[in-house]
């Protein structure tokens, strides 16, 4: 790798923070639009049609509120990870960059694969299937994910 692992980890965290903040902005905008629709919806003579429309808008509002809560949790988690010291770790946990013989994984929040230079890094949640397998692993430990045997080479 051309960059050191701590630089890569920092770049990934910055990217994850930016994506999460963009997601929050989009959800807030959708929530505001749904609320405006709810406020603009005036009772018509259709009766049942009005109630159905109003209920659908309320379901949208509830869904956006839940998404916003989750996105804000992700943001706080990323901020807490960013404040962790850059040390080589002996065990995989939230905030660590784990190198296996198959790839690189940052245990943070689930945003999927990101590319830093020529490196593909999977940014995963500790609650994801592979996150659950990685948590607690030490250098030299092996695990099987999607029928592929992986060995932990380093933890940053």
Short mmCIF file of N, CA and C in Angstrom, two decimals, residues 18-116:
data_model
loop_
_atom_site.label_atom_id
_atom_site.label_comp_id
_atom_site.label_asym_id
_atom_site.label_seq_id
_atom_site.Cartn_x
_atom_site.Cartn_y
_atom_site.Cartn_z
N UNK A 18 -18.77 12.08 5.93
CA UNK A 18 -19.38 12.90 4.87
C UNK A 18 -20.64 12.22 4.34
N UNK A 19 -20.55 10.92 4.06
CA UNK A 19 -21.72 10.19 3.54
C UNK A 19 -22.86 10.20 4.55
N UNK A 20 -22.53 10.04 5.82
CA UNK A 20 -23.57 10.01 6.86
C UNK A 20 -24.21 11.38 7.00
N UNK A 21 -23.40 12.44 6.95
CA UNK A 21 -23.96 13.79 7.03
C UNK A 21 -24.84 14.09 5.82
N UNK A 22 -24.43 13.63 4.63
CA UNK A 22 -25.27 13.80 3.43
C UNK A 22 -26.58 13.03 3.58
N UNK A 23 -26.50 11.82 4.15
CA UNK A 23 -27.71 11.02 4.36
C UNK A 23 -28.65 11.74 5.33
N UNK A 24 -28.11 12.32 6.37
CA UNK A 24 -28.93 13.06 7.34
C UNK A 24 -29.62 14.23 6.65
N UNK A 25 -28.89 14.97 5.83
CA UNK A 25 -29.46 16.12 5.11
C UNK A 25 -30.60 15.67 4.20
N UNK A 26 -30.40 14.56 3.48
CA UNK A 26 -31.45 14.05 2.58
C UNK A 26 -32.68 13.61 3.37
N UNK A 27 -32.48 12.94 4.49
CA UNK A 27 -33.61 12.48 5.30
C UNK A 27 -34.36 13.68 5.87
N UNK A 28 -33.61 14.68 6.37
CA UNK A 28 -34.26 15.88 6.92
C UNK A 28 -35.08 16.59 5.86
N UNK A 29 -34.57 16.64 4.64
CA UNK A 29 -35.30 17.28 3.54
C UNK A 29 -36.58 16.50 3.22
N UNK A 30 -36.47 15.17 3.16
CA UNK A 30 -37.65 14.34 2.88
C UNK A 30 -38.67 14.46 4.01
N UNK A 31 -38.20 14.53 5.23
CA UNK A 31 -39.08 14.67 6.39
C UNK A 31 -39.81 16.01 6.33
N UNK A 32 -39.08 17.06 6.00
CA UNK A 32 -39.69 18.39 5.89
C UNK A 32 -40.75 18.41 4.78
N UNK A 33 -40.45 17.79 3.66
CA UNK A 33 -41.41 17.71 2.55
C UNK A 33 -42.67 16.95 2.98
N UNK A 34 -42.48 15.84 3.69
CA UNK A 34 -43.63 15.06 4.16
C UNK A 34 -44.46 15.86 5.15
N UNK A 35 -43.80 16.58 6.03
CA UNK A 35 -44.54 17.42 7.00
C UNK A 35 -45.31 18.52 6.30
N UNK A 36 -44.67 19.13 5.28
CA UNK A 36 -45.37 20.17 4.51
C UNK A 36 -46.59 19.58 3.81
N UNK A 37 -46.45 18.38 3.26
CA UNK A 37 -47.58 17.72 2.60
C UNK A 37 -48.70 17.47 3.58
N UNK A 38 -48.34 17.08 4.78
CA UNK A 38 -49.34 16.81 5.81
C UNK A 38 -50.07 18.10 6.18
N UNK A 39 -49.32 19.19 6.30
CA UNK A 39 -49.94 20.47 6.67
C UNK A 39 -50.78 21.05 5.54
N UNK A 40 -50.38 20.79 4.29
CA UNK A 40 -51.10 21.32 3.13
C UNK A 40 -52.33 20.49 2.78
N UNK A 41 -52.38 19.27 3.29
CA UNK A 41 -53.48 18.37 2.96
C UNK A 41 -54.74 18.86 3.67
N UNK A 42 -55.67 19.38 2.90
CA UNK A 42 -56.92 19.87 3.50
C UNK A 42 -58.03 18.87 3.26
N UNK A 43 -58.94 18.82 4.19
CA UNK A 43 -60.04 17.86 4.10
C UNK A 43 -60.93 18.19 2.90
N UNK A 44 -61.12 17.16 2.12
CA UNK A 44 -61.99 17.33 0.95
C UNK A 44 -63.29 16.55 1.20
N UNK A 45 -64.16 16.62 0.24
CA UNK A 45 -65.41 15.88 0.38
C UNK A 45 -65.21 14.39 0.19
N UNK A 46 -64.01 13.98 -0.20
CA UNK A 46 -63.75 12.56 -0.46
C UNK A 46 -63.72 11.75 0.83
N UNK A 47 -63.49 12.36 1.97
CA UNK A 47 -63.56 11.67 3.26
C UNK A 47 -62.53 10.57 3.41
N UNK A 48 -62.87 9.35 3.00
CA UNK A 48 -61.97 8.20 3.15
C UNK A 48 -60.67 8.41 2.41
N UNK A 49 -60.75 9.02 1.24
CA UNK A 49 -59.55 9.28 0.45
C UNK A 49 -58.61 10.20 1.22
N UNK A 50 -59.17 11.20 1.88
CA UNK A 50 -58.40 12.14 2.68
C UNK A 50 -57.71 11.40 3.83
N UNK A 51 -58.46 10.56 4.53
CA UNK A 51 -57.89 9.83 5.68
C UNK A 51 -56.77 8.88 5.23
N UNK A 52 -56.96 8.21 4.10
CA UNK A 52 -55.94 7.30 3.57
C UNK A 52 -54.68 8.08 3.21
N UNK A 53 -54.85 9.21 2.54
CA UNK A 53 -53.71 10.04 2.16
C UNK A 53 -52.97 10.54 3.40
N UNK A 54 -53.72 10.99 4.36
CA UNK A 54 -53.12 11.51 5.60
C UNK A 54 -52.36 10.41 6.34
N UNK A 55 -52.91 9.21 6.38
CA UNK A 55 -52.25 8.07 7.05
C UNK A 55 -50.97 7.69 6.32
N UNK A 56 -51.00 7.71 4.98
CA UNK A 56 -49.79 7.39 4.22
C UNK A 56 -48.69 8.42 4.47
N UNK A 57 -49.07 9.69 4.54
CA UNK A 57 -48.10 10.74 4.84
C UNK A 57 -47.53 10.54 6.24
N UNK A 58 -48.39 10.18 7.20
CA UNK A 58 -47.92 9.96 8.57
C UNK A 58 -46.95 8.77 8.62
N UNK A 59 -47.23 7.73 7.85
CA UNK A 59 -46.31 6.59 7.79
C UNK A 59 -44.96 7.01 7.23
N UNK A 60 -44.98 7.87 6.20
CA UNK A 60 -43.73 8.39 5.64
C UNK A 60 -42.96 9.18 6.71
N UNK A 61 -43.66 10.04 7.43
CA UNK A 61 -43.03 10.85 8.47
C UNK A 61 -42.40 9.93 9.52
N UNK A 62 -43.13 8.91 9.95
CA UNK A 62 -42.60 7.98 10.95
C UNK A 62 -41.35 7.25 10.43
N UNK A 63 -41.40 6.83 9.17
CA UNK A 63 -40.25 6.13 8.58
C UNK A 63 -39.03 7.06 8.50
N UNK A 64 -39.24 8.30 8.08
CA UNK A 64 -38.13 9.26 8.00
C UNK A 64 -37.57 9.57 9.39
N UNK A 65 -38.43 9.67 10.39
CA UNK A 65 -37.96 9.93 11.74
C UNK A 65 -37.09 8.79 12.25
N UNK A 66 -37.49 7.56 11.94
CA UNK A 66 -36.70 6.40 12.34
C UNK A 66 -35.35 6.39 11.62
N UNK A 67 -35.37 6.68 10.31
CA UNK A 67 -34.12 6.73 9.54
C UNK A 67 -33.20 7.83 10.07
N UNK A 68 -33.78 8.97 10.43
CA UNK A 68 -32.99 10.08 10.96
C UNK A 68 -32.35 9.71 12.30
N UNK A 69 -33.09 9.02 13.13
CA UNK A 69 -32.56 8.57 14.42
C UNK A 69 -31.37 7.63 14.20
N UNK A 70 -31.52 6.69 13.28
CA UNK A 70 -30.43 5.73 12.99
C UNK A 70 -29.22 6.45 12.39
N UNK A 71 -29.46 7.38 11.48
CA UNK A 71 -28.35 8.11 10.85
C UNK A 71 -27.60 8.95 11.88
N UNK A 72 -28.33 9.55 12.81
CA UNK A 72 -27.67 10.33 13.86
C UNK A 72 -26.87 9.44 14.80
N UNK A 73 -27.37 8.23 15.08
CA UNK A 73 -26.60 7.26 15.87
C UNK A 73 -25.31 6.89 15.15
N UNK A 74 -25.42 6.64 13.84
CA UNK A 74 -24.24 6.33 13.03
C UNK A 74 -23.23 7.47 13.09
N UNK A 75 -23.71 8.71 12.98
CA UNK A 75 -22.84 9.87 13.02
C UNK A 75 -22.11 9.95 14.36
N UNK A 76 -22.85 9.78 15.46
CA UNK A 76 -22.21 9.83 16.78
C UNK A 76 -21.18 8.72 16.94
N UNK A 77 -21.48 7.56 16.42
CA UNK A 77 -20.55 6.43 16.49
C UNK A 77 -19.28 6.75 15.71
N UNK A 78 -19.42 7.31 14.52
CA UNK A 78 -18.26 7.67 13.72
C UNK A 78 -17.42 8.75 14.40
N UNK A 79 -18.07 9.71 15.02
CA UNK A 79 -17.36 10.77 15.75
C UNK A 79 -16.57 10.16 16.91
N UNK A 80 -17.18 9.21 17.60
CA UNK A 80 -16.47 8.57 18.73
C UNK A 80 -15.28 7.75 18.23
N UNK A 81 -15.42 7.11 17.08
CA UNK A 81 -14.32 6.32 16.50
C UNK A 81 -13.19 7.25 16.09
N UNK A 82 -13.55 8.39 15.52
CA UNK A 82 -12.54 9.34 15.05
C UNK A 82 -11.66 9.84 16.19
N UNK A 83 -12.20 9.87 17.39
CA UNK A 83 -11.43 10.37 18.54
C UNK A 83 -10.54 9.30 19.18
N UNK A 84 -10.63 8.04 18.70
CA UNK A 84 -9.79 6.98 19.26
C UNK A 84 -8.34 7.19 18.82
N UNK A 85 -7.39 6.79 19.67
CA UNK A 85 -5.98 6.94 19.28
C UNK A 85 -5.62 5.98 18.15
N UNK A 86 -4.67 6.38 17.32
CA UNK A 86 -4.18 5.52 16.25
C UNK A 86 -3.08 4.62 16.80
N UNK A 87 -3.48 3.45 17.21
CA UNK A 87 -2.55 2.46 17.74
C UNK A 87 -2.81 1.14 17.04
N UNK A 88 -1.77 0.31 16.99
CA UNK A 88 -1.97 -1.05 16.52
C UNK A 88 -2.72 -1.76 17.63
N UNK A 89 -3.81 -2.41 17.30
CA UNK A 89 -4.66 -3.07 18.29
C UNK A 89 -4.36 -4.57 18.32
N UNK A 90 -4.70 -5.18 19.45
CA UNK A 90 -4.49 -6.62 19.54
C UNK A 90 -5.78 -7.40 19.32
N UNK A 91 -6.91 -6.71 19.30
CA UNK A 91 -8.19 -7.38 19.10
C UNK A 91 -9.11 -6.50 18.25
N UNK A 92 -9.85 -7.13 17.36
CA UNK A 92 -10.79 -6.40 16.49
C UNK A 92 -11.99 -5.94 17.31
N UNK A 93 -12.31 -4.68 17.16
CA UNK A 93 -13.46 -4.10 17.85
C UNK A 93 -13.94 -2.88 17.08
N UNK A 94 -14.98 -2.23 17.57
CA UNK A 94 -15.49 -1.03 16.93
C UNK A 94 -14.35 -0.04 16.73
N UNK A 95 -14.21 0.45 15.51
CA UNK A 95 -13.19 1.45 15.22
C UNK A 95 -11.89 0.90 14.68
N UNK A 96 -11.77 -0.42 14.61
CA UNK A 96 -10.51 -0.98 14.11
C UNK A 96 -10.58 -1.27 12.61
N UNK A 97 -9.43 -1.14 11.99
CA UNK A 97 -9.24 -1.54 10.60
C UNK A 97 -8.59 -2.91 10.65
N UNK A 98 -9.27 -3.90 10.08
CA UNK A 98 -8.80 -5.28 10.15
C UNK A 98 -8.35 -5.72 8.76
N UNK A 99 -7.11 -6.17 8.68
CA UNK A 99 -6.58 -6.69 7.43
C UNK A 99 -6.61 -8.20 7.50
N UNK A 100 -7.25 -8.83 6.52
CA UNK A 100 -7.24 -10.28 6.42
C UNK A 100 -6.52 -10.65 5.12
N UNK A 101 -6.34 -11.93 4.92
CA UNK A 101 -5.73 -12.38 3.67
C UNK A 101 -6.65 -12.12 2.47
N UNK A 102 -7.90 -11.78 2.72
CA UNK A 102 -8.87 -11.54 1.65
C UNK A 102 -9.11 -10.04 1.41
N UNK A 103 -9.06 -9.22 2.46
CA UNK A 103 -9.35 -7.81 2.29
C UNK A 103 -9.20 -7.00 3.55
N UNK A 104 -9.62 -5.75 3.45
CA UNK A 104 -9.58 -4.81 4.57
C UNK A 104 -11.00 -4.48 5.01
N UNK A 105 -11.23 -4.44 6.33
CA UNK A 105 -12.54 -4.14 6.89
C UNK A 105 -12.38 -3.08 7.97
N UNK A 106 -13.18 -2.02 7.89
CA UNK A 106 -13.24 -1.06 8.97
C UNK A 106 -14.54 -1.32 9.72
N UNK A 107 -14.42 -1.64 11.00
CA UNK A 107 -15.61 -1.90 11.81
C UNK A 107 -16.09 -0.56 12.35
N UNK A 108 -17.15 -0.05 11.76
CA UNK A 108 -17.66 1.27 12.13
C UNK A 108 -19.17 1.31 11.98
N UNK A 109 -19.62 1.70 10.81
CA UNK A 109 -21.04 1.72 10.49
C UNK A 109 -21.15 1.21 9.05
N UNK A 110 -22.26 0.69 8.72
CA UNK A 110 -22.40 0.02 7.42
C UNK A 110 -22.60 1.02 6.29
N UNK A 111 -21.51 1.26 5.53
CA UNK A 111 -21.66 2.08 4.32
C UNK A 111 -21.19 1.31 3.09
N UNK A 112 -20.71 0.10 3.29
CA UNK A 112 -20.31 -0.74 2.16
C UNK A 112 -18.87 -0.54 1.77
N UNK A 113 -18.58 -0.85 0.52
CA UNK A 113 -17.20 -0.78 0.01
C UNK A 113 -16.84 0.64 -0.38
N UNK A 114 -15.62 1.03 -0.02
CA UNK A 114 -15.06 2.31 -0.45
C UNK A 114 -13.70 2.03 -1.07
N UNK A 115 -13.28 2.92 -1.93
CA UNK A 115 -11.99 2.75 -2.60
C UNK A 115 -11.08 3.89 -2.18
N UNK A 116 -9.94 3.54 -1.64
CA UNK A 116 -8.91 4.52 -1.28
C UNK A 116 -7.68 4.12 -2.09
#
